[in-house]
Coordinates of C-alpha atoms and ligand atoms in Angstrom, one line a residue:
M1 CA -109.4 146.8 19.7
P2 CA -109.6 143.6 20.9
H3 CA -108.8 143.0 24.6
S4 CA -106.9 140.2 26.4
G5 CA -110.1 138.8 28.0
R6 CA -108.5 135.1 28.1
S7 CA -104.9 136.1 29.6
A8 CA -103.5 134.4 32.9
A9 CA -104.5 137.8 34.6
S10 CA -108.3 137.4 33.9
R11 CA -108.7 135.0 37.1
D12 CA -112.4 135.6 38.1
W13 CA -113.3 137.0 34.7
W14 CA -116.9 136.0 35.4
R15 CA -117.3 138.8 38.3
K16 CA -116.5 141.8 36.2
A17 CA -117.3 140.6 32.9
D18 CA -119.4 142.2 29.8
I19 CA -121.6 139.3 28.3
Y20 CA -123.2 139.5 25.3
E21 CA -126.4 137.7 24.3
V22 CA -126.4 136.3 20.6
Y23 CA -129.8 135.2 19.5
V24 CA -128.6 133.5 16.4
R25 CA -131.6 133.3 14.7
S26 CA -131.7 137.0 14.6
F27 CA -128.1 138.2 14.8
A28 CA -126.8 137.7 11.2
D29 CA -127.5 135.5 8.2
G30 CA -124.4 134.3 6.2
N31 CA -126.1 131.9 3.7
G32 CA -129.3 133.9 2.6
D33 CA -132.1 131.8 3.8
G34 CA -133.2 134.2 6.2
I35 CA -132.4 132.8 9.1
G36 CA -129.3 133.8 11.1
D37 CA -126.7 131.3 11.4
L38 CA -123.0 130.3 12.9
A39 CA -121.5 131.8 9.7
G40 CA -123.4 135.4 10.2
V41 CA -122.0 135.0 13.8
R42 CA -118.3 134.3 12.8
A43 CA -118.2 137.0 10.3
R44 CA -119.3 139.7 12.9
L45 CA -117.2 138.8 15.8
P46 CA -114.5 141.5 14.9
Y47 CA -117.6 143.9 15.4
L48 CA -118.2 142.0 19.2
A49 CA -114.5 142.5 19.8
E50 CA -114.7 146.1 19.0
L51 CA -117.6 146.5 21.3
G52 CA -115.5 145.4 24.0
V53 CA -117.6 142.3 25.3
D54 CA -115.7 139.6 27.4
A55 CA -117.8 136.8 26.6
I56 CA -120.8 135.7 23.9
W57 CA -123.7 133.6 25.5
F58 CA -125.4 131.6 22.8
A59 CA -129.5 131.3 22.9
P60 CA -129.6 127.5 22.2
W61 CA -127.8 126.3 19.0
Y62 CA -128.8 122.9 19.0
P63 CA -131.0 120.7 16.5
S64 CA -134.6 121.8 17.1
P65 CA -138.1 121.6 15.7
M66 CA -138.3 125.2 16.9
A67 CA -141.6 124.5 19.1
D68 CA -140.2 127.4 21.4
A69 CA -137.5 128.6 19.0
G70 CA -134.4 126.1 20.0
Y71 CA -135.7 126.0 24.0
D72 CA -136.6 122.4 22.5
V73 CA -133.6 120.5 22.2
A74 CA -133.6 117.4 20.1
D75 CA -129.8 116.7 20.2
Y76 CA -127.7 118.4 23.1
R77 CA -124.7 117.5 21.2
A78 CA -125.2 118.5 17.9
I79 CA -125.7 122.3 15.7
E80 CA -129.0 122.8 14.6
P81 CA -128.3 122.3 10.5
L82 CA -130.2 125.7 9.7
F83 CA -127.2 127.5 11.9
G84 CA -124.4 125.3 11.0
S85 CA -122.5 122.2 11.8
L86 CA -120.6 121.3 14.8
D87 CA -117.3 121.7 13.0
E88 CA -118.3 125.5 12.5
A89 CA -119.1 125.9 16.3
E90 CA -115.8 124.5 17.1
Q91 CA -114.0 127.2 14.6
L92 CA -116.3 129.8 16.1
I93 CA -115.1 129.1 19.5
A94 CA -111.2 129.1 18.3
E95 CA -111.9 132.2 16.4
A96 CA -113.5 133.9 19.4
H97 CA -111.0 132.7 21.6
R98 CA -108.2 134.1 19.4
L99 CA -110.3 137.7 19.9
G100 CA -110.1 137.8 23.5
I101 CA -113.8 136.4 23.6
R102 CA -115.0 133.6 26.0
I103 CA -118.2 131.4 24.5
I104 CA -121.1 130.8 26.8
I105 CA -123.7 128.5 25.7
D106 CA -127.3 127.8 26.8
I107 CA -128.0 124.4 28.2
V108 CA -131.9 123.5 28.9
P109 CA -132.1 120.8 31.4
N110 CA -135.3 121.2 32.8
H111 CA -137.4 119.8 29.4
G112 CA -136.3 118.1 26.4
S113 CA -137.8 117.9 22.8
D114 CA -140.8 115.9 22.1
Q115 CA -138.9 115.0 19.1
Q116 CA -135.7 113.7 21.2
Q117 CA -134.9 109.9 20.8
W118 CA -135.8 109.4 24.8
F119 CA -139.4 110.8 24.0
A120 CA -139.7 109.2 21.1
D121 CA -138.9 105.9 23.1
A122 CA -141.0 106.8 25.7
L123 CA -144.0 107.2 23.4
A124 CA -143.3 103.8 22.2
A125 CA -142.9 102.1 25.4
Q126 CA -145.7 101.3 27.5
A127 CA -147.0 102.8 31.1
G128 CA -144.8 102.2 33.8
S129 CA -141.8 101.5 31.4
A130 CA -138.2 102.3 32.2
E131 CA -138.4 104.6 29.3
R132 CA -141.2 106.5 30.3
A133 CA -139.5 107.1 33.8
R134 CA -137.2 109.5 32.2
Y135 CA -139.9 112.2 32.0
H136 CA -143.0 112.9 34.0
F137 CA -145.8 110.5 32.8
R138 CA -149.2 110.3 34.6
P139 CA -152.3 108.7 34.0
G140 CA -155.3 111.1 33.9
Q141 CA -158.0 111.7 36.3
G142 CA -161.5 110.5 35.9
A143 CA -163.1 107.3 34.8
E144 CA -161.7 107.4 31.3
G145 CA -158.5 109.1 32.3
S146 CA -159.5 112.1 30.2
V147 CA -158.6 114.9 32.8
P148 CA -155.0 116.1 33.3
P149 CA -153.1 114.5 36.3
N150 CA -153.1 117.8 37.9
N151 CA -154.0 121.7 37.7
W152 CA -150.6 122.8 37.0
T153 CA -150.5 125.1 33.8
S154 CA -147.9 125.8 31.3
E155 CA -146.0 129.0 30.8
F156 CA -147.2 129.5 27.7
G157 CA -150.9 129.1 28.5
G158 CA -153.5 126.1 29.4
T159 CA -152.7 122.9 31.3
A160 CA -149.2 121.6 31.5
W161 CA -150.2 118.3 30.5
S162 CA -150.5 116.5 27.0
R163 CA -151.9 113.3 26.6
V164 CA -150.1 110.3 24.4
S165 CA -152.3 109.6 21.3
S166 CA -152.5 106.1 19.8
A167 CA -150.3 107.2 16.8
G168 CA -147.2 107.5 19.3
R169 CA -147.6 111.2 19.0
A170 CA -148.2 113.5 22.0
Q171 CA -151.6 115.6 21.8
P172 CA -152.7 118.7 23.8
A173 CA -155.5 118.7 26.1
P174 CA -158.4 117.6 25.8
E175 CA -157.8 114.2 24.8
A176 CA -156.9 113.0 21.2
P177 CA -158.9 109.9 20.5
R178 CA -157.1 106.6 20.8
G179 CA -156.9 104.4 18.3
P180 CA -155.4 100.6 17.2
G181 CA -151.6 100.5 17.9
A182 CA -151.6 102.9 21.4
P183 CA -148.4 101.6 23.3
E184 CA -150.5 101.2 26.8
A185 CA -151.6 97.7 27.3
A186 CA -154.6 96.7 26.1
G187 CA -157.6 98.4 28.2
E188 CA -155.4 101.0 30.0
P189 CA -156.1 104.5 29.1
A190 CA -153.5 106.7 27.6
E191 CA -151.0 108.6 29.9
W192 CA -150.3 112.1 29.9
Y193 CA -147.0 113.6 30.5
L194 CA -145.7 116.9 31.9
H195 CA -144.4 120.1 30.2
L196 CA -144.2 123.4 32.1
F197 CA -143.6 124.7 28.8
S198 CA -145.2 123.8 25.1
P199 CA -146.5 120.4 24.5
G200 CA -143.0 120.3 22.3
Q201 CA -141.1 120.5 25.3
P202 CA -141.6 117.4 27.7
D203 CA -139.9 118.1 31.3
F204 CA -137.3 115.4 32.4
N205 CA -137.4 113.8 35.4
W206 CA -134.5 114.9 37.5
A207 CA -135.2 111.9 39.7
H208 CA -134.0 109.6 37.3
P209 CA -130.3 108.7 37.2
D210 CA -130.2 108.6 33.6
V211 CA -131.1 112.2 33.5
R212 CA -128.5 113.3 35.6
A213 CA -125.7 111.1 33.9
E214 CA -126.8 112.7 30.7
F215 CA -127.0 116.2 31.4
A216 CA -123.1 115.7 33.2
D217 CA -122.0 114.2 30.3
V218 CA -123.4 116.7 27.9
L219 CA -121.3 119.5 30.1
R220 CA -118.3 117.6 29.6
F221 CA -119.1 117.3 25.8
W222 CA -118.8 121.1 25.3
F223 CA -116.4 121.9 28.0
D224 CA -114.3 119.4 25.9
R225 CA -114.7 121.4 23.0
G226 CA -113.8 124.4 24.8
V227 CA -116.8 126.6 25.8
D228 CA -116.3 128.6 28.5
G229 CA -119.6 128.0 30.6
F230 CA -123.1 127.5 30.2
R231 CA -126.2 129.5 30.9
I232 CA -128.7 127.4 32.4
D233 CA -132.1 127.8 31.3
S234 CA -135.0 127.6 33.6
A235 CA -132.5 126.5 36.7
A236 CA -135.2 126.7 39.6
L237 CA -137.7 124.4 38.0
L238 CA -135.7 120.9 37.7
A239 CA -137.2 119.4 40.9
K240 CA -140.5 118.1 41.3
D241 CA -142.7 116.9 44.0
P242 CA -142.6 113.3 43.8
S243 CA -146.4 113.4 44.4
L244 CA -147.1 115.7 41.6
A245 CA -149.6 117.4 44.1
D246 CA -152.1 120.2 42.9
L247 CA -150.8 123.7 43.0
D248 CA -152.8 125.3 45.9
P249 CA -152.7 129.3 44.6
G250 CA -153.6 129.9 48.6
Q251 CA -150.9 128.0 49.8
A252 CA -148.6 130.2 52.5
G253 CA -145.1 128.7 53.0
G254 CA -143.8 125.4 52.5
E255 CA -142.2 124.2 49.0
H256 CA -143.9 125.0 45.7
P257 CA -144.6 121.8 43.6
Y258 CA -142.0 122.6 41.6
I259 CA -140.5 126.2 41.6
D260 CA -137.3 126.3 43.7
R261 CA -137.5 123.2 45.9
D262 CA -134.3 123.0 48.0
G263 CA -133.6 119.5 46.0
V264 CA -132.5 121.2 42.8
H265 CA -129.2 122.5 44.8
G266 CA -127.6 119.0 44.7
I267 CA -127.8 119.0 40.6
Y268 CA -125.9 122.2 40.7
R269 CA -123.3 121.2 43.3
E270 CA -122.6 118.3 40.6
W271 CA -122.3 120.7 37.9
R272 CA -119.8 122.9 39.5
R273 CA -117.7 119.9 40.3
I274 CA -117.7 119.0 36.7
A275 CA -116.9 123.0 35.8
D276 CA -114.1 123.3 38.3
S277 CA -112.5 120.1 36.9
Y278 CA -111.5 122.2 34.1
P279 CA -109.0 124.4 33.2
G280 CA -109.5 128.2 32.8
E281 CA -112.9 129.1 35.1
R282 CA -115.3 127.5 33.1
V283 CA -118.9 129.0 34.7
L284 CA -122.2 128.2 35.3
I285 CA -124.9 131.0 34.8
G286 CA -128.3 130.5 36.1
E287 CA -131.8 131.7 34.7
V288 CA -133.5 131.8 38.2
W289 CA -136.4 134.0 38.5
L290 CA -137.7 134.2 41.9
P291 CA -139.0 137.1 44.0
D292 CA -137.0 136.6 46.9
A293 CA -133.5 137.8 46.7
E294 CA -132.1 135.7 49.6
R295 CA -133.8 132.5 47.9
L296 CA -131.9 133.7 44.5
T297 CA -128.5 133.8 46.1
R298 CA -128.6 130.3 47.7
Y299 CA -128.2 129.1 44.0
L300 CA -124.7 131.4 44.0
R301 CA -123.0 129.8 47.0
P302 CA -119.6 128.9 46.5
D303 CA -120.1 125.2 45.3
E304 CA -123.3 126.0 43.1
L305 CA -123.4 128.8 40.3
H306 CA -121.2 131.3 40.0
S307 CA -123.7 133.6 38.6
A308 CA -127.2 134.6 37.9
F309 CA -129.2 137.2 35.9
N310 CA -130.7 139.9 38.1
F311 CA -134.3 140.1 36.8
D312 CA -135.3 142.3 39.7
F313 CA -133.1 145.0 37.9
L314 CA -134.3 144.3 34.5
C315 CA -138.0 144.4 35.9
C316 CA -137.8 147.8 37.9
A317 CA -139.2 151.0 37.1
W318 CA -137.4 154.0 35.6
D319 CA -137.7 155.4 39.3
A320 CA -134.4 156.4 41.5
A321 CA -135.7 155.1 44.8
R322 CA -136.8 151.7 43.6
L323 CA -133.9 151.3 41.5
R324 CA -131.8 152.4 44.6
E325 CA -133.3 149.8 46.5
V326 CA -132.9 147.0 43.6
I327 CA -129.2 147.9 43.7
D328 CA -128.9 147.8 47.6
V329 CA -130.7 144.4 48.0
T330 CA -128.8 143.0 45.2
L331 CA -125.3 143.9 46.1
D332 CA -126.1 143.0 49.4
S333 CA -127.7 139.7 49.0
H334 CA -124.7 138.8 46.7
A335 CA -121.8 140.0 49.1
R336 CA -123.3 137.8 51.6
V337 CA -122.5 134.3 49.4
G338 CA -119.4 136.1 48.0
A339 CA -120.9 136.3 44.5
P340 CA -120.8 139.0 42.1
A341 CA -123.8 141.1 41.4
T342 CA -125.0 141.1 37.6
W343 CA -127.0 143.9 35.8
V344 CA -129.5 143.2 32.8
L345 CA -131.8 145.6 30.9
S346 CA -133.0 142.9 27.9
N347 CA -132.9 139.6 26.7
H348 CA -134.8 137.6 24.1
D349 CA -137.9 136.9 26.5
V350 CA -139.0 140.8 27.6
V351 CA -139.9 143.7 25.6
R352 CA -136.6 146.1 24.6
H353 CA -136.0 148.4 27.3
V354 CA -135.8 151.5 25.0
T355 CA -140.1 150.6 24.7
R356 CA -140.4 149.6 28.3
Y357 CA -138.9 153.3 29.6
G358 CA -141.0 155.1 26.7
R359 CA -144.1 153.9 28.6
A360 CA -146.2 155.4 31.3
D361 CA -145.6 152.6 33.4
T362 CA -142.2 151.5 33.0
A363 CA -141.8 148.6 35.1
F364 CA -142.0 145.0 33.3
S365 CA -143.7 141.9 34.4
M366 CA -143.2 138.7 32.4
S367 CA -147.2 137.9 32.9
D368 CA -148.0 141.1 31.0
R369 CA -145.9 142.3 28.1
R370 CA -148.3 145.2 27.4
I371 CA -147.7 144.9 23.6
G372 CA -148.8 147.9 21.7
E373 CA -149.2 150.1 24.8
P374 CA -148.1 153.7 23.9
S375 CA -144.7 154.3 24.3
D376 CA -142.4 157.5 23.4
R377 CA -139.4 156.2 21.8
E378 CA -137.4 159.3 22.2
L379 CA -137.9 159.3 25.8
G380 CA -137.6 156.2 25.9
T381 CA -133.9 156.1 23.9
R382 CA -133.0 159.0 26.0
R383 CA -133.5 156.8 29.4
A384 CA -132.0 153.7 27.5
R385 CA -128.9 155.7 27.1
A386 CA -128.9 156.9 30.6
A387 CA -129.7 153.4 31.9
A388 CA -126.5 151.8 29.9
L389 CA -124.2 154.4 32.0
L390 CA -126.0 153.2 35.3
T391 CA -125.5 149.5 34.7
F392 CA -121.9 149.9 33.3
S393 CA -121.1 152.1 36.2
L394 CA -122.1 149.2 38.5
P395 CA -119.9 146.6 40.2
G396 CA -119.8 143.1 39.0
A397 CA -121.2 141.5 35.6
V398 CA -123.2 143.0 32.8
Y399 CA -125.3 141.6 30.2
L400 CA -126.1 142.8 27.0
Y401 CA -128.6 141.6 24.5
Q402 CA -128.1 141.8 20.9
G403 CA -129.5 145.1 19.4
D404 CA -129.5 147.1 22.9
E405 CA -125.9 148.9 21.6
L406 CA -128.0 149.8 18.6
G407 CA -130.9 151.3 20.5
L408 CA -133.2 149.0 19.0
W409 CA -137.3 149.1 20.0
E410 CA -139.8 146.2 20.3
V411 CA -141.7 145.5 17.1
E412 CA -145.0 145.6 18.0
D413 CA -146.9 145.5 14.5
I414 CA -145.7 142.0 13.4
P415 CA -148.4 141.1 11.1
D416 CA -150.6 138.3 13.4
E417 CA -149.6 135.6 10.6
L418 CA -145.8 136.0 10.9
L419 CA -145.7 135.5 15.0
Q420 CA -143.8 132.6 15.9
D421 CA -143.9 132.6 19.6
P422 CA -145.7 129.8 20.9
F423 CA -147.2 132.2 23.5
W424 CA -149.4 133.6 20.7
E425 CA -151.0 130.3 19.9
R426 CA -151.4 129.0 23.4
S427 CA -152.6 132.0 24.7
G428 CA -155.5 132.0 22.2
H429 CA -154.2 135.2 20.3
T430 CA -154.0 137.4 23.7
D431 CA -150.6 137.3 24.1
R432 CA -148.3 138.6 21.4
G433 CA -145.3 136.8 22.9
R434 CA -141.8 137.6 22.6
D435 CA -140.9 137.8 18.3
G436 CA -140.8 141.6 18.7
C437 CA -137.5 141.6 20.4
R438 CA -136.4 139.1 18.2
V439 CA -136.5 140.5 15.0
P440 CA -133.3 140.4 12.9
L441 CA -130.5 143.0 13.5
P442 CA -129.9 145.7 11.4
W443 CA -126.3 146.1 10.0
S444 CA -126.0 148.0 6.7
G445 CA -127.7 149.9 4.2
K446 CA -130.9 151.7 3.6
Q447 CA -133.4 149.1 3.1
P448 CA -134.4 145.6 4.9
P449 CA -132.8 143.1 5.2
F450 CA -130.1 146.1 6.4
G451 CA -127.6 143.5 5.8
F452 CA -128.6 141.0 8.1
G453 CA -128.4 138.7 5.1
P454 CA -127.3 139.1 1.3
E455 CA -129.2 141.7 -0.8
G456 CA -132.5 140.2 -1.7
S457 CA -132.8 137.8 1.1
V458 CA -135.9 137.9 3.3
P459 CA -135.4 137.8 7.4
W460 CA -137.6 135.4 9.2
L461 CA -139.4 138.5 10.6
P462 CA -139.8 141.9 8.9
Q463 CA -137.5 144.8 10.0
P464 CA -138.9 148.1 10.3
T465 CA -137.8 150.5 8.0
Q466 CA -137.0 153.4 10.1
W467 CA -134.0 151.2 11.2
K468 CA -132.0 152.4 8.7
D469 CA -130.9 155.0 11.0
L470 CA -130.2 152.2 13.5
T471 CA -127.6 149.9 11.7
A472 CA -124.3 149.2 12.9
E473 CA -123.3 151.1 10.0
A474 CA -124.8 154.2 10.3
E475 CA -124.3 154.5 14.0
S476 CA -120.6 153.7 13.5
G477 CA -118.5 157.1 14.3
S478 CA -121.5 159.0 14.4
D479 CA -121.3 161.4 17.4
G480 CA -124.2 161.0 19.7
S481 CA -125.5 157.4 18.3
M482 CA -126.2 154.3 21.1
L483 CA -123.5 152.3 19.2
E484 CA -120.9 154.9 20.2
L485 CA -122.0 155.2 23.7
Y486 CA -121.9 151.8 24.2
R487 CA -118.3 151.7 23.1
A488 CA -116.9 154.2 24.7
A489 CA -118.7 153.3 27.8
L490 CA -117.5 149.7 27.7
R491 CA -114.0 151.0 27.0
L492 CA -114.0 153.3 30.3
R493 CA -115.5 150.1 32.3
R494 CA -112.6 148.3 31.4
A495 CA -110.0 150.7 31.8
E496 CA -111.0 152.8 35.1
Q497 CA -109.7 151.2 37.9
A498 CA -112.4 152.7 40.1
L499 CA -114.9 151.1 37.8
T500 CA -113.3 147.9 38.1
S501 CA -113.2 147.9 42.1
A502 CA -116.0 146.9 44.3
D503 CA -116.1 150.2 46.0
I504 CA -119.6 152.0 45.7
R505 CA -120.6 154.6 47.9
W506 CA -124.2 156.7 47.9
L507 CA -123.6 160.3 47.8
A508 CA -126.4 162.6 48.9
S509 CA -128.4 163.7 46.0
P510 CA -132.1 165.5 45.2
A511 CA -135.0 163.3 45.0
G512 CA -135.3 161.4 42.0
V513 CA -131.3 161.9 41.4
L514 CA -129.1 158.6 41.8
S515 CA -125.5 159.7 42.8
Y516 CA -122.4 157.5 43.8
R517 CA -118.9 157.3 43.8
R518 CA -116.9 154.3 42.7
G519 CA -113.5 153.9 43.9
D520 CA -111.5 156.8 44.6
D521 CA -112.2 159.2 41.5
I522 CA -115.5 158.3 40.0
T523 CA -118.6 160.1 40.6
V524 CA -121.7 158.7 38.8
M525 CA -125.0 160.6 38.4
I526 CA -128.4 159.6 36.9
N527 CA -130.8 162.0 37.1
L528 CA -134.3 160.1 36.7
S529 CA -136.3 163.8 38.4
A530 CA -138.1 165.8 35.7
H531 CA -135.7 168.7 36.3
P532 CA -132.2 169.6 35.7
V533 CA -129.5 169.3 38.1
G534 CA -126.3 170.9 38.9
L535 CA -123.1 168.7 38.8
P536 CA -120.8 168.3 41.7
P537 CA -117.3 170.0 41.2
H538 CA -115.1 167.8 39.0
D539 CA -111.9 167.6 37.1
K540 CA -113.6 165.9 34.1
V541 CA -116.8 164.7 32.3
L542 CA -115.8 161.3 31.4
I543 CA -118.8 160.5 29.7
G544 CA -122.5 161.7 29.4
S545 CA -125.8 160.3 27.9
A546 CA -126.3 163.2 26.6
P547 CA -124.6 166.9 26.0
L548 CA -124.1 168.6 29.8
Q549 CA -124.7 172.2 28.8
G550 CA -124.0 174.9 31.5
G551 CA -122.3 172.5 34.0
V552 CA -126.2 170.7 34.6
L553 CA -127.6 167.1 34.1
P554 CA -130.7 167.2 32.1
P555 CA -133.4 164.8 33.1
D556 CA -133.4 161.3 32.2
C557 CA -129.6 161.7 31.7
A558 CA -126.5 160.2 33.2
T559 CA -122.9 160.8 33.6
W560 CA -119.3 159.5 34.8
L561 CA -117.3 162.4 36.4
R562 CA -113.8 162.3 37.4
T563 CA -113.9 163.6 41.2
R564 CA -110.3 163.4 42.7
Q565 CA -111.3 165.3 45.8
C566 CA -113.9 163.6 47.9
T567 CA -117.4 165.0 47.0
S568 CA -119.0 166.4 50.2
G569 CA -122.4 164.8 51.4
D570 CA -120.8 161.1 51.0
E571 CA -122.8 158.8 52.9
G572 CA -119.7 156.8 53.9
F573 CA -121.5 154.0 52.6
D574 CA -118.7 151.4 51.8
R575 CA -120.0 148.4 50.0
A576 CA -116.5 147.2 49.9
A577 CA -116.2 146.6 53.3
Q578 CA -118.9 144.3 53.5
G579 CA -118.4 141.7 50.8
S580 CA -116.1 140.0 48.7
Q581 CA -116.7 141.0 45.3
G582 CA -114.3 141.7 42.6
Ligands
NOJ601 C1 -136.3 130.5 29.4 C2 -135.8 130.9 28.0 O1 -135.2 132.2 28.0 C3 -137.2 131.1 27.2 O2 -136.8 131.9 25.8 C4 -137.9 130.0 27.0 O3 -139.0 129.7 26.3 C5 -138.4 129.0 28.3 N1 -137.0 129.1 29.1 C6 -138.4 127.6 28.2 O4 -137.4 127.0 28.1
CA602 CA1 -128.8 131.2 7.4

């Protein structure tokens, strides 16, 4: 049933929203070319309304040469033709709004595409020109200028610099030969430009007023078209040390030359003023990967971003003590700035959590995806079900990634020649990258394309044949399916007063068990130990991640109980008293 997410009663909606990430290319293919598109999304909006999400976050839908699956934006005011048109996007926004679903879109401000007009102008202009000043162009080191300007490395591997070649094209290091027609003045060695990601993603110079003005205008362009917010890509990287000094790996203290520099906050204060100038609580959500919770929550001060993803939670091992610590640190640090906590298990950059939780080492690190490491799928799925009940029972906002609700796993055997993620090439074929979590969704039927596109169409990445049991159709109405668990839990999360409150109190529990009380009448238990544990006295089982037989909670299972009487062993730890959440 659609809900009234956009009603007047939904002030502060983003503080407890359930936000579903759509990775357009892999969601649903309306025209049968094998690539997901806006027509596909529009046709599936009722599915998302029924799932019960408050908002959709779209990974980049802009025109892009796809050097990094759309995170290389060639035009910030249009739609990738493979996905549809601006007109369709506007229709989609209106249709979603009618179903009570808000629309959040990705914005990629750290870098553009090398196919963007500004960059073409920069390549065609000379060293020191106004056109190049919008990016970070620098001469190389050494007599011929053939050594990159500094030692920074690209997230995808190799140097973070590419050299301008004669043909007005950028080339990766080592230096491409220069020939006639080079834009540099005669005798001047060709310059290099900075790209913290792939060479197709030149970094903008955020000290340049044109860059600031351009993005302010892009925000307005989409706010004017009704979008409810932006997910800000690589949000902590925009400000660079103007000297572009070498990175000193041994450096203790002091500012990093490009991560989380204090200068970045002024940008978001300006963006917040723009968001606040629109009616209806438009939001800014930061993709901020930082090891320090205090540094992270600086982005969430009242005049900056509304919210940020909780990557500590995503990366945390399936371990009660460690999860409890992450939950505590998250709630404390966010309460201090009055921002809502967020809970994330997966997204388009990480190994799907069914696979992570089935491994011997259940923690995750972006720098080591461990694709192909043995994983017990049944165990991973059981834990993923319990993790869903953990996530949906915590105070704050929740982010779901498409396919989480179907229990999809990481596809680890994509043939080498089909891999598209730049990690694969840039790592010299040592890192298989992120394609395994981007495989097109299975919707219906018994064989590929599983309703992703029309019968006979070939999805851009192959789907495992075993996904016949994980289609939305197969799982709909099927007792014990991941989809029905998600639907039921999201319904309760919205309907139960205790779960919409900010009140959470830890309860005493056996080792390896997380137990807390939410509001006046719900007790949550998650058993991460190897042994069954007894349930406390309760009026009713509201939901369980597995059947609870004989009043015990099996290992790797979770439950929400109606417990009207105060449970004994209450540690009396009342979060509501500490912060202004909810
Ligand atoms: C984070 C995005 O989520 C990821 O997919 C992308 O490769 C980088 N930022 C660069 O834009
Ligand atoms: Ca298509």
